[in-house]
Structure formats: C-alpha cells, structure tokens
Coordinates of C-alpha atoms in Angstrom, one line a residue:
Chain A
X283 CA -34.9 -36.6 29.2
X284 CA -37.2 -38.8 27.2
X285 CA -37.6 -39.7 23.3
X286 CA -38.1 -36.6 21.0
X287 CA -41.1 -37.4 19.5
X288 CA -41.6 -36.5 15.6
X289 CA -44.9 -34.7 16.2
X290 CA -46.6 -33.6 19.5
X291 CA -50.6 -33.1 19.3
X292 CA -52.4 -31.1 21.9
X293 CA -56.5 -31.3 21.7
X294 CA -58.3 -34.3 21.4
X295 CA -61.1 -32.8 19.3
X296 CA -62.2 -33.5 16.0
X297 CA -59.1 -31.5 14.7
X298 CA -56.8 -33.6 17.4
X299 CA -58.2 -36.6 16.3
X300 CA -57.8 -36.2 12.4
X301 CA -54.5 -35.2 12.8
X302 CA -53.2 -38.4 15.3
X303 CA -54.6 -40.5 12.6
X304 CA -52.9 -39.0 9.3
X305 CA -49.7 -38.6 11.6
X306 CA -49.7 -42.2 12.4
X307 CA -50.5 -43.4 8.9
X308 CA -47.8 -41.6 7.6
X309 CA -45.9 -43.8 10.1
X310 CA -44.7 -40.9 12.4
X311 CA -43.6 -41.0 16.2
X312 CA -46.5 -39.2 17.6
X313 CA -47.6 -37.8 21.3
X314 CA -51.2 -36.8 21.7
X315 CA -52.2 -34.8 24.9
X316 CA -55.9 -34.4 25.8
X317 CA -58.4 -36.5 27.6
X318 CA -60.6 -39.3 27.4
X319 CA -63.6 -37.5 27.3
X320 CA -62.2 -36.5 23.7
X321 CA -63.9 -33.6 23.8
X322 CA -66.6 -31.5 26.3
X323 CA -68.2 -29.8 23.8
X324 CA -68.7 -33.0 21.6
X325 CA -70.3 -35.1 24.9
X326 CA -72.9 -32.4 25.3
X327 CA -74.0 -31.7 21.3
X328 CA -77.6 -33.3 21.6
X329 CA -78.0 -34.0 18.1
X330 CA -75.0 -33.8 14.7
X331 CA -76.7 -33.7 11.2
X332 CA -73.8 -32.2 9.3
X333 CA -71.1 -34.7 10.1
X334 CA -70.8 -36.3 6.5
X335 CA -71.5 -39.9 7.0
X336 CA -73.0 -40.1 9.9
X337 CA -76.7 -39.0 10.1
X338 CA -78.7 -37.9 13.5
X339 CA -76.2 -39.0 15.6
X340 CA -75.7 -37.4 19.2
X341 CA -72.6 -36.5 20.1
X342 CA -72.2 -38.7 22.4
X343 CA -72.3 -41.7 19.5
X344 CA -70.0 -39.6 17.8
X345 CA -67.6 -39.6 19.8
X346 CA -67.7 -43.4 20.9
X347 CA -66.7 -43.4 17.0
X348 CA -64.2 -41.3 17.3
X349 CA -62.6 -43.2 20.5
X350 CA -63.0 -46.5 18.5
X351 CA -61.1 -45.4 15.6
X352 CA -58.0 -44.2 17.5
X353 CA -58.2 -47.3 19.4
X354 CA -58.4 -49.4 16.6
X355 CA -55.2 -47.7 15.1
X356 CA -53.4 -48.2 18.5
X357 CA -53.6 -44.3 19.2
X358 CA -53.0 -43.7 23.3
X359 CA -54.3 -39.9 24.9
X360 CA -51.6 -39.0 27.5
X361 CA -54.0 -37.0 30.1
X362 CA -51.8 -34.5 31.0
X363 CA -52.1 -30.6 31.2
X364 CA -49.2 -28.8 29.3
X365 CA -48.4 -25.9 30.8
X366 CA -46.2 -24.1 28.5
X367 CA -44.5 -25.2 24.7
X368 CA -41.2 -23.3 24.4
X369 CA -40.0 -23.2 20.5
X370 CA -36.3 -23.9 20.9
X371 CA -35.5 -23.6 17.5
X372 CA -35.2 -27.0 16.0
X373 CA -37.4 -28.6 18.7
X374 CA -40.0 -27.6 21.1
X375 CA -40.5 -28.7 24.8
X376 CA -43.5 -29.2 25.9
X377 CA -43.5 -28.3 29.9
X378 CA -46.1 -30.4 32.2
X379 CA -45.4 -28.9 35.7
X380 CA -41.5 -30.1 36.5
X381 CA -41.5 -33.0 33.2
X382 CA -40.7 -31.7 29.4
X383 CA -41.6 -33.4 26.6
X384 CA -39.7 -32.7 23.2
X385 CA -41.3 -32.8 19.8
X386 CA -39.9 -31.7 16.5
X387 CA -42.9 -30.6 15.5
X388 CA -46.5 -29.6 17.2
X389 CA -50.1 -29.1 16.1
X390 CA -52.5 -27.0 18.6
X391 CA -55.9 -28.0 18.4
X392 CA -56.8 -26.5 21.6
X393 CA -60.4 -25.5 20.8
X394 CA -61.7 -22.1 22.4
X395 CA -62.3 -22.9 25.8
X396 CA -60.3 -20.0 27.3
X397 CA -61.3 -17.1 29.3
X398 CA -60.9 -13.8 28.3
X399 CA -57.9 -11.6 29.1
X400 CA -59.5 -8.9 31.4
X401 CA -59.4 -5.3 30.2
X402 CA -55.9 -3.7 30.4
X403 CA -54.5 -7.0 31.4
X404 CA -52.2 -7.5 27.4
X405 CA -51.4 -4.0 27.7
X406 CA -49.7 -4.4 31.3
X407 CA -48.2 -7.3 30.8
X408 CA -45.0 -7.3 32.0
X409 CA -45.7 -4.2 33.5
X410 CA -47.2 -5.3 36.9
X411 CA -49.5 -8.2 34.9
X412 CA -47.8 -11.6 35.2
X413 CA -48.8 -15.2 34.7
X414 CA -46.0 -16.9 36.6
X415 CA -46.2 -16.3 40.3
X416 CA -43.3 -18.3 40.9
X417 CA -41.2 -16.4 38.6
X418 CA -41.5 -13.4 39.5
X419 CA -42.9 -13.0 43.2
X420 CA -39.3 -12.0 44.1
X421 CA -39.5 -9.0 41.7
X422 CA -42.0 -7.7 44.2
X423 CA -40.3 -7.8 47.5
X424 CA -42.4 -5.9 50.2
X425 CA -44.9 -4.7 48.0
X426 CA -48.7 -5.3 47.2
X427 CA -49.7 -7.9 44.9
X428 CA -53.0 -9.2 44.1
X429 CA -53.5 -13.0 43.0
X430 CA -56.4 -13.9 40.6
X431 CA -56.7 -17.4 40.9
X432 CA -59.1 -20.1 39.0
X433 CA -58.5 -23.2 40.7
X434 CA -57.4 -24.4 43.8
X435 CA -53.8 -24.9 42.6
X436 CA -53.7 -21.1 42.6
X437 CA -53.8 -21.5 46.4
X438 CA -50.5 -22.9 46.5
X439 CA -48.8 -20.1 44.5
X440 CA -50.4 -17.3 46.7
X441 CA -49.1 -18.5 50.0
X442 CA -45.9 -18.4 48.5
X443 CA -46.6 -14.8 47.0
X444 CA -47.4 -14.2 50.7
X445 CA -44.7 -15.2 51.9
X446 CA -42.1 -12.8 50.1
X447 CA -44.1 -9.8 48.7
X448 CA -46.3 -7.4 51.1
X449 CA -49.6 -7.4 51.4
X450 CA -51.1 -10.0 49.3
X451 CA -54.7 -10.1 48.1
X452 CA -56.6 -13.3 46.5
X453 CA -59.2 -13.0 44.3
X454 CA -60.9 -16.5 43.8
X455 CA -62.8 -16.8 40.4
X456 CA -64.1 -20.3 41.7
X457 CA -66.0 -21.6 45.0
X458 CA -64.5 -23.8 47.5
X459 CA -62.4 -24.2 50.5
X460 CA -59.4 -21.8 50.2
X461 CA -56.1 -23.0 51.7
X462 CA -54.4 -19.9 52.5
X463 CA -51.9 -18.3 55.0
X464 CA -53.4 -16.2 57.4
X465 CA -51.8 -13.0 56.1
X466 CA -53.3 -13.7 52.6
X467 CA -56.9 -11.4 52.5
X468 CA -59.6 -12.8 50.5
X469 CA -61.5 -10.6 47.9
X470 CA -64.9 -12.0 47.0
X471 CA -65.4 -9.6 44.3
X472 CA -64.8 -9.8 40.6
X473 CA -62.4 -8.5 38.8
X474 CA -63.2 -6.1 35.9
X475 CA -60.1 -3.7 34.7
X476 CA -56.1 -3.5 35.5
X477 CA -55.7 0.3 35.7
X478 CA -51.9 1.6 35.0
X479 CA -49.9 3.5 32.4
X480 CA -46.3 2.5 32.3
X481 CA -46.5 0.2 35.1
X482 CA -50.1 -1.3 37.2
X483 CA -51.6 0.5 39.5
X484 CA -55.0 -0.7 40.1
X485 CA -57.4 -3.0 39.9
X486 CA -60.8 -2.1 39.2
X487 CA -63.8 -4.4 40.8
X488 CA -67.2 -4.7 40.2
X489 CA -67.5 -3.3 43.9
X490 CA -64.4 -1.2 44.5
X491 CA -60.7 -1.6 43.5
X492 CA -57.3 -2.2 45.0
X493 CA -54.4 -0.2 44.7
X494 CA -51.5 -2.4 43.8
X495 CA -48.2 -2.9 42.5
X496 CA -48.6 -6.6 40.6
X497 CA -51.4 -8.7 39.5
X498 CA -51.0 -12.4 39.2
X499 CA -53.5 -13.9 36.7
X500 CA -53.7 -17.8 37.5
X501 CA -55.6 -19.2 34.8
X502 CA -57.4 -23.0 34.0
X503 CA -56.8 -22.7 30.7
X504 CA -54.6 -20.3 28.7
X505 CA -55.1 -18.5 25.8
X506 CA -52.8 -19.6 22.9
X507 CA -50.6 -16.6 23.1
X508 CA -49.9 -17.6 26.6
X509 CA -49.4 -21.3 25.8
X510 CA -47.0 -20.7 23.1
X511 CA -45.2 -17.7 24.0
X512 CA -44.3 -15.9 20.2
X513 CA -47.4 -17.1 18.7
X514 CA -49.1 -14.9 16.1
X515 CA -52.7 -14.3 17.4
X516 CA -55.3 -12.3 15.1
X517 CA -58.9 -11.6 16.5
X518 CA -58.6 -14.1 19.3
X519 CA -57.0 -16.6 17.0
X520 CA -54.3 -18.4 15.8
X521 CA -53.4 -16.9 12.7
X522 CA -52.6 -19.7 10.0
X523 CA -52.0 -20.1 6.5
X524 CA -53.4 -22.4 4.1
X525 CA -51.2 -25.3 5.3
X526 CA -52.2 -24.5 9.0
X527 CA -48.5 -23.4 9.4
X528 CA -48.4 -20.5 12.3
X529 CA -46.1 -17.9 12.4
X530 CA -43.5 -20.5 14.4
X531 CA -41.7 -22.7 11.9
X532 CA -42.7 -26.4 12.8
X533 CA -46.0 -25.1 15.2
X534 CA -49.4 -25.8 13.1
X535 CA -52.9 -25.4 14.5
X536 CA -56.3 -26.7 13.8
X537 CA -59.7 -26.6 14.6
X538 CA -62.1 -23.8 16.6
X539 CA -58.6 -22.2 17.9
X540 CA -57.7 -21.1 14.4
X541 CA -61.1 -19.4 13.7
X542 CA -64.8 -19.8 12.8
X543 CA -67.2 -21.8 11.9
X544 CA -66.9 -23.6 14.5
X545 CA -67.6 -27.4 13.0
X546 CA -66.6 -30.5 13.4
X547 CA -66.2 -31.4 9.9
X548 CA -64.0 -27.8 9.7
X549 CA -61.9 -29.1 12.6
X550 CA -61.3 -32.5 10.9
X551 CA -60.1 -31.2 7.7
X552 CA -57.9 -28.6 8.8
X553 CA -56.6 -31.4 11.2
X554 CA -56.0 -33.5 8.2
X555 CA -54.1 -30.7 6.5
X556 CA -51.8 -29.8 9.5
X557 CA -50.9 -33.0 9.9
X558 CA -49.6 -33.4 6.3
X559 CA -47.8 -30.1 7.1
X560 CA -46.2 -31.0 9.9
X561 CA -44.7 -34.4 7.9
X562 CA -43.7 -32.2 5.0
X563 CA -41.9 -29.7 7.5
X564 CA -40.4 -33.1 9.4
X565 CA -39.2 -34.5 5.5
X566 CA -37.6 -30.9 4.7
X567 CA -35.6 -31.0 8.3
X568 CA -34.5 -34.0 8.0
X569 CA -32.3 -33.3 4.8
Chain B
X226 CA -19.5 -15.5 24.8
X227 CA -22.2 -14.1 27.3
X228 CA -20.7 -11.7 29.9
X229 CA -22.2 -11.9 33.2
X230 CA -23.3 -8.8 34.2
X231 CA -24.1 -7.0 37.6
X232 CA -25.0 -3.9 39.7
X233 CA -21.6 -3.1 39.6
X234 CA -20.6 -3.4 36.2
X235 CA -23.4 -2.9 34.6
X236 CA -23.2 1.0 33.3
X237 CA -19.4 0.4 32.4
X238 CA -20.4 -3.0 30.5
X239 CA -23.2 -1.7 28.6
X240 CA -22.8 2.0 28.3
X241 CA -19.1 1.8 27.1
X242 CA -20.1 -1.0 24.3
X243 CA -19.6 0.0 21.1
X244 CA -21.6 -2.8 19.8
X245 CA -25.5 -2.9 20.9
X246 CA -25.7 -5.2 23.8
X247 CA -28.2 -7.7 24.4
X248 CA -29.2 -7.9 28.1
X249 CA -31.1 -11.5 29.5
X250 CA -32.9 -10.8 32.6
X251 CA -33.2 -13.9 34.5
X252 CA -33.2 -15.8 37.7
X253 CA -32.3 -19.2 38.6
X254 CA -35.7 -19.9 40.2
X255 CA -38.0 -19.1 36.8
X256 CA -38.4 -21.9 34.3
X257 CA -39.1 -20.3 31.5
X258 CA -35.6 -18.2 32.0
X259 CA -34.1 -21.8 31.9
X260 CA -35.7 -22.6 28.6
X261 CA -34.1 -19.1 27.1
X262 CA -31.0 -19.4 28.0
X263 CA -30.0 -22.2 25.6
X264 CA -31.6 -19.8 23.0
X265 CA -29.8 -16.7 23.6
X266 CA -26.6 -19.2 23.9
X267 CA -27.3 -19.8 20.3
X268 CA -27.8 -16.3 19.1
X269 CA -24.6 -15.3 20.5
X270 CA -22.8 -17.7 18.8
X271 CA -24.4 -16.5 15.8
X272 CA -24.3 -13.1 15.9
X273 CA -21.3 -12.7 18.5
X274 CA -19.1 -10.4 16.2
X275 CA -21.4 -7.8 15.7
X276 CA -23.9 -7.7 18.9
X277 CA -22.3 -8.2 22.9
X278 CA -24.7 -10.6 24.7
X279 CA -25.0 -10.4 28.4
X280 CA -27.2 -12.0 31.4
X281 CA -28.5 -10.7 34.8
X282 CA -29.2 -12.2 37.5
X283 CA -31.8 -10.4 39.2
X284 CA -31.3 -11.9 42.6
X285 CA -27.9 -10.4 42.7
X286 CA -28.6 -7.3 40.9
X287 CA -31.4 -5.5 42.5
X288 CA -30.3 -2.3 42.1
X289 CA -30.1 -2.7 38.1
X290 CA -33.6 -4.5 38.2
X291 CA -35.4 -1.9 39.6
X292 CA -34.1 0.7 37.6
X293 CA -34.8 -0.7 34.6
X294 CA -38.0 -1.8 36.3
X295 CA -37.9 -5.5 35.7
X296 CA -41.2 -6.8 36.4
X297 CA -41.1 -10.2 35.0
X298 CA -38.6 -12.5 34.2
X299 CA -37.3 -13.3 31.8
X300 CA -36.9 -9.9 30.0
X301 CA -34.8 -9.3 27.2
X302 CA -33.5 -5.6 26.7
X303 CA -31.8 -4.4 23.6
X304 CA -29.2 -1.4 24.6
X305 CA -27.4 1.1 22.4
X306 CA -25.1 2.6 24.8
X307 CA -27.1 3.4 27.8
X308 CA -30.7 4.0 25.6
X309 CA -33.3 1.2 26.0
X310 CA -34.2 0.4 22.2
X311 CA -36.1 -2.9 22.8
X312 CA -37.9 -4.9 25.9
X313 CA -39.3 -8.4 25.6
X314 CA -41.0 -10.0 27.7
X315 CA -41.4 -13.8 28.5
X316 CA -39.9 -16.7 26.7
X317 CA -39.6 -15.8 22.7
X318 CA -39.0 -18.2 20.0
X319 CA -35.1 -17.8 18.4
X320 CA -36.4 -16.4 15.0
X321 CA -38.3 -13.4 17.1
X322 CA -35.5 -12.4 19.1
X323 CA -33.3 -12.4 16.0
X324 CA -35.3 -9.8 14.0
X325 CA -35.5 -7.6 17.0
X326 CA -31.8 -7.6 17.6
X327 CA -31.6 -7.2 13.6
X328 CA -33.9 -4.1 13.4
X329 CA -31.4 -2.4 15.6
X330 CA -28.3 -3.4 14.0

C-alpha cells in the first residue's frame, strides 16, 4: 500500500482542475485522476464566450490553457479509472482494479456522462440486480442470469459467470467481436425494463423478454451512487451544501455532477469551493 | 467480537440473542466485502455491548443464504430475534450503518 494522500480528485474537467490547483496552492498532497484530454466535452465545444477573461476561444484552445496551467504548477494526471470509492471512516479507499489508493478526503468532479439506470433497476438492486458479477455469480449456481455489458471487459466476467451459473445470456451494448464461451447466448435486442416484485423475474427487451433470476449491469461509466456507495443523490445529481460537502464526511463534489447549470465557470467555482472545504476538513481532523 | 455463524448454529445464535444482531453476509472472493469487514469490526468495537455482531460466509452456509434470499454481497441484516428489521445491500459508510443500527436499539 502506498502513501495516503490529503486529497484525491476524480475528474479532470474544469471543476477537478480548479480543485487541484487550489489544493496545491494550499500545499496539500494531492492525486488527480482523469485523462490527458482533460474533458471530452471541452474539446468538442466549437466556441466558448462565457468564460470570463477568455473571449472567442474554441474548446480546444481553452483546454490548452488549462493544460498549460496545471503543468506550470507541477500537477500531474493519473490516467486510471476508479471503479469504486469506499468511505472507510477516517479515510477513503479508491479502487483501481486490483490496486488501492488511499486519501483522507475526496473531491468528485466526474461530470454527468453516465448512462441512466434501466426502469426497475434501482428498485431491484440486491434483489436480483447486481453490479459486481464476480462477487455475486456464486449465489446464482444453476440459475439463469443475464449480463448486460457496455464494454469488452464485461465479456471476461460473463465467461466467469457462465462457468458457475446455469443459462447465461449476454446483451452487448456495443459493437465488436465478442470473445465468449460457447454456452453463452448472445441477445441482440435492447433491454428496456427490469421486472419483479420482491425479486427479479424477467428482463423486457425492445423485442420480447427473458425470464431470469439475476441481471448484472456492467457499465462503462458509473453513476455517482455506484461509484461511492452511500452517497446521497437528488434528482440524478450529487446532493451538496454550499461548501460542496456531500452527505459523507470528507467527500466533496463539484461541477456538472452536482447539478445544473452545466457551465465551465460554475464548475470551476465549485471546484474552488470544494478544495477549500476539503482543506478546512483536513485542518479540523488533524486536531 | 464478531461471531462466525453458519447453517448449523444460525438460529440458535441469532434467535436466542436478547440483543439485536447485525449479520454481515460475505465471501472471501468479494472485494467490497473485504472493504466492509474492517468497518463492521470498528462498529463492533464501538457498539459491542448493546448489539451483537455476527458474520456468515455465504460459501459455507448456502442454506441460510438462500433462506434470507441473499442475492448480492455484501449484505448486512439487522435481526431482532428471528425477524429481519433492516437489510443493507452493498458497501455502506460506517456512519450509515451506525444510524440504521441505532434506530433499531
């Protein structure tokens, strides 16, 4: 296990970057997770005219300014995908596949690019719906299971599932070559709704339905409540107070993930507030 | 502090307890379970006098797991005698679990 960071920031859009530079100015030991591209949405913007101090820039130009700024301050980006963040009490454990990072506080700046849950999914979570096939597959010995996969990585998990469970269906939500065991049945219809009362009974598709005991949803990008179990969500956004504090102590959020309007200036402002709140939180817990 | 319970002694350990019992259903292969167990241990240290804490390895206790319809792990259940008062699915922060236990005291 490596060092425990003061602040882990998840996301390299304007909110995450503004949080990073302010944490750095306050001399905190930070780790920033994201991508070199910073933000896909930013790069795609044709024109930005409402970012104070920058008139008539393309998203790409603005991105280059951001990149130069963090580089000048010696802030690096760790290009790894966080699967889960667990609030352990006095610290957070950030899981990257088999690796774990530790931080005393976290700032979520993940944007809102996640797929909405299916109808019935949240109601039946833990009653047949699961997000960790590796965890729960052994509970479905000899039973029928559907895996809805959003990327290639889901195929490996599906093969594992098919070795333990009974009938296994795979619904790919992407195009490609599927490397699946021969006993896995591929279904090329879209899932619409998960049905069941106190237990999953079937999955309704745009054509037909599947009678099943369990459904695993293996998504590309996680909704904040899946990323950080226990996080309070209100109307699809992370619920925060004026200090950008979520319901979990030491966990802050900033940018689009906290709500509308979805704007660069608002995101950056929230990132600043979140960083300062994280700094106060750290000072308080040190005493 | 945390009692290991299985198919054989579950009813005796949980049903005969005067205190409420917090049961952690887990398995060694499950990552979130490994993260939750130190959290439960801390709670057991803090609340161990008024609440009983137990854990069930679902691998070794398939009967109990299917009786209480465990479909996802970790699952934490709060029992009063043989009645399930609360069910929490998936990892939860310590403060959440504590709040849920406290409202059953």
